[in-house]
Short mmCIF file of C-alpha atoms in Angstrom, two decimals:
data_model
loop_
_atom_site.label_atom_id
_atom_site.label_comp_id
_atom_site.label_asym_id
_atom_site.label_seq_id
_atom_site.Cartn_x
_atom_site.Cartn_y
_atom_site.Cartn_z
CA ALA A 1 -3.13 9.57 -2.83
CA GLN A 2 -1.50 5.85 -2.42
CA SER A 3 0.98 4.03 -4.40
CA VAL A 4 3.18 1.33 -4.77
CA THR A 5 6.88 1.35 -5.56
CA GLN A 6 8.88 -2.14 -5.80
CA LEU A 7 12.43 -1.68 -6.05
CA GLY A 8 13.88 -4.39 -8.31
CA SER A 9 11.72 -5.98 -11.07
CA HIS A 10 13.88 -9.25 -11.26
CA VAL A 11 15.91 -10.86 -8.40
CA SER A 12 17.66 -14.32 -8.30
CA VAL A 13 18.49 -16.05 -5.48
CA SER A 14 20.54 -18.96 -4.90
CA GLU A 15 18.40 -22.23 -4.12
CA GLY A 16 18.45 -21.89 0.22
CA ALA A 17 19.41 -18.34 0.66
CA LEU A 18 17.76 -15.18 1.60
CA VAL A 19 14.91 -14.04 -0.11
CA LEU A 20 14.20 -10.10 -0.25
CA LEU A 21 11.91 -8.21 -1.90
CA ARG A 22 11.71 -4.50 -1.62
CA CYS A 23 8.53 -2.86 -1.40
CA ASN A 24 7.82 1.08 0.12
CA TYR A 25 3.75 2.99 -0.31
CA SER A 26 2.86 6.40 0.03
CA SER A 27 -0.79 6.74 1.69
CA SER A 28 -2.01 9.45 2.95
CA VAL A 29 -3.77 7.39 5.84
CA PRO A 30 -3.39 4.24 7.92
CA PRO A 31 -2.54 1.65 4.79
CA TYR A 32 -3.59 -1.87 4.19
CA LEU A 33 -1.09 -3.07 2.57
CA PHE A 34 -0.22 -6.99 0.96
CA TRP A 35 1.69 -9.38 -0.86
CA TYR A 36 0.25 -11.43 -3.82
CA VAL A 37 2.37 -14.19 -5.73
CA GLN A 38 1.25 -15.03 -8.96
CA TYR A 39 2.54 -17.80 -10.74
CA PRO A 40 2.77 -18.10 -14.70
CA ASN A 41 -1.17 -18.11 -16.26
CA GLN A 42 -2.78 -17.94 -13.12
CA GLY A 43 -4.48 -15.96 -11.02
CA LEU A 44 -2.73 -13.96 -7.87
CA GLN A 45 -2.96 -15.80 -4.69
CA LEU A 46 -2.64 -13.80 -1.36
CA LEU A 47 0.81 -14.31 0.60
CA LEU A 48 0.40 -12.15 3.59
CA LYS A 49 -1.29 -8.66 4.34
CA TYR A 50 -0.79 -5.99 7.18
CA THR A 51 -4.23 -4.53 8.91
CA SER A 52 -2.83 -2.48 11.19
CA ALA A 53 -1.96 -5.04 13.97
CA ALA A 54 1.09 -6.83 14.19
CA THR A 55 3.62 -5.03 11.91
CA LEU A 56 5.69 -8.49 11.66
CA VAL A 57 3.40 -10.68 9.95
CA LYS A 58 3.51 -14.28 8.87
CA GLY A 59 2.04 -15.40 5.69
CA ILE A 60 1.92 -18.81 4.08
CA ASN A 61 5.02 -21.13 2.57
CA GLY A 62 7.74 -19.79 5.23
CA PHE A 63 6.91 -15.47 3.93
CA GLU A 64 6.84 -12.97 6.23
CA ALA A 65 6.99 -8.90 6.03
CA GLU A 66 7.14 -6.63 8.48
CA PHE A 67 5.43 -2.77 8.66
CA LYS A 68 7.59 -0.46 9.17
CA LYS A 69 5.82 3.06 9.40
CA SER A 70 9.16 5.21 9.65
CA GLU A 71 10.05 4.17 6.55
CA THR A 72 7.13 3.56 4.82
CA SER A 73 8.29 0.01 3.85
CA PHE A 74 6.45 -3.42 3.31
CA HIS A 75 9.50 -5.49 2.57
CA LEU A 76 8.72 -9.27 2.35
CA THR A 77 11.46 -12.22 3.35
CA LYS A 78 11.69 -15.97 3.42
CA PRO A 79 14.65 -17.15 4.97
CA SER A 80 15.37 -20.14 2.67
CA ALA A 81 14.43 -19.42 -0.64
CA HIS A 82 12.82 -23.29 -2.69
CA MET A 83 12.59 -24.15 -6.13
CA SER A 84 8.93 -23.60 -5.87
CA ASP A 85 9.23 -19.58 -5.25
CA ALA A 86 9.81 -18.55 -8.87
CA ALA A 87 7.03 -16.21 -9.48
CA GLU A 88 5.94 -13.12 -9.41
CA TYR A 89 5.63 -11.07 -6.36
CA PHE A 90 3.27 -8.01 -6.08
CA CYS A 91 3.09 -5.82 -3.11
CA ALA A 92 -0.40 -3.70 -3.03
CA VAL A 93 -1.93 -0.84 -0.79
CA SER A 94 -5.83 -0.19 -0.07
CA GLU A 95 -6.96 2.71 2.08
CA THR A 96 -10.80 2.37 3.64
CA GLY A 97 -11.69 5.49 2.24
CA ARG A 98 -10.82 4.62 -1.12
CA ASP A 99 -13.66 1.20 -0.88
CA TYR A 100 -10.44 -0.37 -0.08
CA LYS A 101 -9.39 -0.68 -4.53
CA LEU A 102 -6.33 -2.31 -4.80
CA SER A 103 -2.98 -0.01 -6.09
CA PHE A 104 -0.52 -2.76 -7.17
CA GLY A 105 3.28 -2.76 -7.45
CA ALA A 106 5.02 -3.04 -10.66
CA GLY A 107 5.67 -6.59 -9.43
CA THR A 108 9.05 -8.44 -8.75
CA THR A 109 10.04 -11.74 -11.04
CA VAL A 110 12.07 -14.23 -8.86
CA THR A 111 14.06 -16.49 -10.32
CA VAL A 112 15.54 -19.59 -8.27
CA ARG A 113 18.88 -21.02 -9.20
CA ALA A 114 19.85 -24.27 -7.79
CA GLY B 1 -11.95 -21.01 2.05
CA ALA B 2 -12.59 -17.88 0.05
CA VAL B 3 -11.97 -19.79 -3.56
CA VAL B 4 -13.05 -17.86 -6.99
CA SER B 5 -13.77 -19.09 -10.08
CA GLN B 6 -13.68 -17.85 -13.42
CA HIS B 7 -15.04 -19.22 -16.31
CA PRO B 8 -13.35 -20.11 -18.96
CA SER B 9 -9.77 -19.50 -18.76
CA ARG B 10 -9.07 -19.71 -22.01
CA VAL B 11 -10.92 -18.00 -25.18
CA ILE B 12 -10.03 -17.10 -28.45
CA CYS B 13 -12.84 -15.26 -31.18
CA LYS B 14 -13.15 -13.83 -33.85
CA SER B 15 -13.35 -10.13 -33.99
CA GLY B 16 -16.50 -8.22 -33.71
CA THR B 17 -18.13 -10.68 -31.47
CA SER B 18 -18.45 -10.80 -28.04
CA VAL B 19 -17.18 -12.67 -25.28
CA LYS B 20 -18.46 -12.81 -21.56
CA ILE B 21 -16.46 -14.07 -19.25
CA GLU B 22 -17.93 -15.36 -15.15
CA CYS B 23 -16.44 -14.54 -12.14
CA ARG B 24 -17.67 -17.03 -8.72
CA SER B 25 -17.06 -16.61 -5.51
CA LEU B 26 -17.24 -20.42 -3.88
CA ASP B 27 -17.62 -20.76 -0.63
CA PHE B 28 -18.12 -17.34 0.66
CA GLN B 29 -20.75 -13.91 -0.04
CA ALA B 30 -19.52 -11.09 -2.08
CA THR B 31 -20.84 -7.80 -2.26
CA THR B 32 -18.02 -6.78 -4.12
CA MET B 33 -15.95 -7.89 -6.99
CA PHE B 34 -13.32 -6.58 -9.14
CA TRP B 35 -12.27 -6.95 -12.29
CA TYR B 36 -8.65 -6.24 -13.77
CA ARG B 37 -6.94 -6.39 -16.80
CA GLN B 38 -2.79 -7.75 -17.04
CA PHE B 39 -0.48 -6.87 -20.01
CA PRO B 40 2.34 -9.24 -20.59
CA LYS B 41 5.28 -9.03 -17.91
CA GLN B 42 3.26 -6.28 -16.55
CA SER B 43 0.98 -5.37 -13.06
CA LEU B 44 -2.69 -5.75 -12.82
CA MET B 45 -4.96 -2.44 -13.83
CA LEU B 46 -8.10 -2.55 -12.18
CA MET B 47 -10.79 -1.91 -14.65
CA ALA B 48 -13.72 -1.72 -12.73
CA THR B 49 -15.66 -2.40 -9.31
CA SER B 50 -19.01 -4.21 -9.47
CA ASN B 51 -21.81 -3.92 -6.42
CA GLU B 52 -24.31 -6.34 -6.20
CA GLY B 53 -27.60 -5.18 -7.43
CA SER B 54 -25.91 -2.38 -8.26
CA LYS B 55 -24.33 -0.12 -12.35
CA ALA B 56 -20.75 -0.62 -11.81
CA THR B 57 -18.32 2.14 -11.17
CA TYR B 58 -15.53 1.85 -14.36
CA GLU B 59 -12.27 3.69 -14.09
CA GLN B 60 -10.98 6.19 -15.83
CA GLY B 61 -10.37 5.95 -19.44
CA VAL B 62 -12.35 2.36 -19.45
CA GLU B 63 -15.51 2.53 -21.70
CA LYS B 64 -18.14 1.18 -19.98
CA ASP B 65 -19.94 0.18 -23.58
CA LYS B 66 -17.27 -1.71 -24.04
CA PHE B 67 -16.89 -4.17 -21.48
CA LEU B 68 -20.04 -4.68 -19.54
CA ILE B 69 -19.93 -5.48 -16.06
CA ASN B 70 -23.21 -7.28 -14.41
CA HIS B 71 -23.54 -8.10 -10.73
CA ALA B 72 -26.42 -10.24 -10.41
CA SER B 73 -26.10 -12.21 -6.92
CA LEU B 74 -23.68 -11.87 -4.38
CA THR B 75 -21.88 -14.80 -5.70
CA LEU B 76 -21.47 -14.07 -9.48
CA SER B 77 -20.25 -11.53 -12.00
CA THR B 78 -19.93 -11.13 -15.59
CA LEU B 79 -18.32 -9.38 -17.71
CA THR B 80 -18.74 -9.05 -21.41
CA VAL B 81 -16.14 -7.84 -24.15
CA THR B 82 -18.66 -6.08 -26.85
CA SER B 83 -17.50 -6.57 -30.27
CA ALA B 84 -14.11 -7.50 -29.40
CA HIS B 85 -11.09 -6.47 -31.38
CA PRO B 86 -7.12 -7.62 -31.43
CA GLU B 87 -6.31 -4.92 -29.27
CA ASP B 88 -8.16 -6.67 -26.62
CA SER B 89 -6.51 -9.30 -26.18
CA SER B 90 -5.52 -10.02 -22.30
CA PHE B 91 -5.49 -11.35 -19.25
CA TYR B 92 -8.43 -10.22 -17.32
CA ILE B 93 -8.41 -11.22 -13.70
CA CYS B 94 -11.55 -10.41 -11.07
CA SER B 95 -11.28 -10.97 -7.62
CA ALA B 96 -13.99 -10.87 -4.91
CA ARG B 97 -14.43 -9.68 -1.37
CA GLU B 98 -15.97 -11.28 1.39
CA ARG B 99 -19.36 -9.53 2.54
CA LEU B 100 -18.29 -10.21 6.42
CA ALA B 101 -17.59 -6.89 8.46
CA GLY B 102 -13.94 -7.13 9.23
CA THR B 103 -12.51 -8.59 5.88
CA GLN B 104 -13.75 -5.78 3.84
CA GLU B 105 -10.14 -5.12 3.04
CA THR B 106 -8.84 -8.64 1.74
CA GLN B 107 -9.37 -9.31 -1.89
CA TYR B 108 -9.63 -13.06 -3.45
CA PHE B 109 -8.34 -13.50 -6.65
CA GLY B 110 -10.29 -16.04 -9.56
CA PRO B 111 -7.23 -17.85 -11.67
CA GLY B 112 -7.71 -15.25 -14.78
CA THR B 113 -9.34 -15.40 -18.32
CA ARG B 114 -6.86 -15.38 -21.64
CA LEU B 115 -8.69 -13.74 -23.98
CA LEU B 116 -7.12 -13.69 -27.29
CA VAL B 117 -9.29 -12.02 -30.54
CA LEU B 118 -8.56 -12.85 -34.00
#
């Protein structure tokens, strides 16, 4: 079975500060891991994905995430927050054996203070 | 690339009527599309998996006779909410998976459809 836990339902950062969103997963097989961003009343946009290649994955808008198998984690970071980063972020996992169905975390709301 | 559209973006209907939502992959062929439901301030809940040319597979607890899914082509899937009731009001989001080998794991999401049943 696969599942995702996002620690912290809400994160508030100052503009220019580090953004760190935590995601831990459980999977019985090597997983595929994703971070998606959702702006109000919109669908999900793919930020980045891990598909068993490099463990440090770089995505769009300056975000990156590191896959750590020993910690079953896939935390998302951005060195310097921008006002436009205010949104809802979802971590998700899928497995080959489950036809790549995504299981989502509960989501983390990011607010950016000026 | 990998753009998914949904239509309509917002719909208001009367209780008892049916509503059809379209999901299209604009620049790629999608053998598989997924339909999700999202309640306010919550995560996405997978409702069903739609494969082109075959019957949809519904998740446990989702009424297949209420949420009719048709995947008639490699670029179009539709979700029909039949005899809608106020409790069906929600944000419905579709996603599509590319047909190309080596990209099967990635889903691209549509912008969502806000349904309000009065």
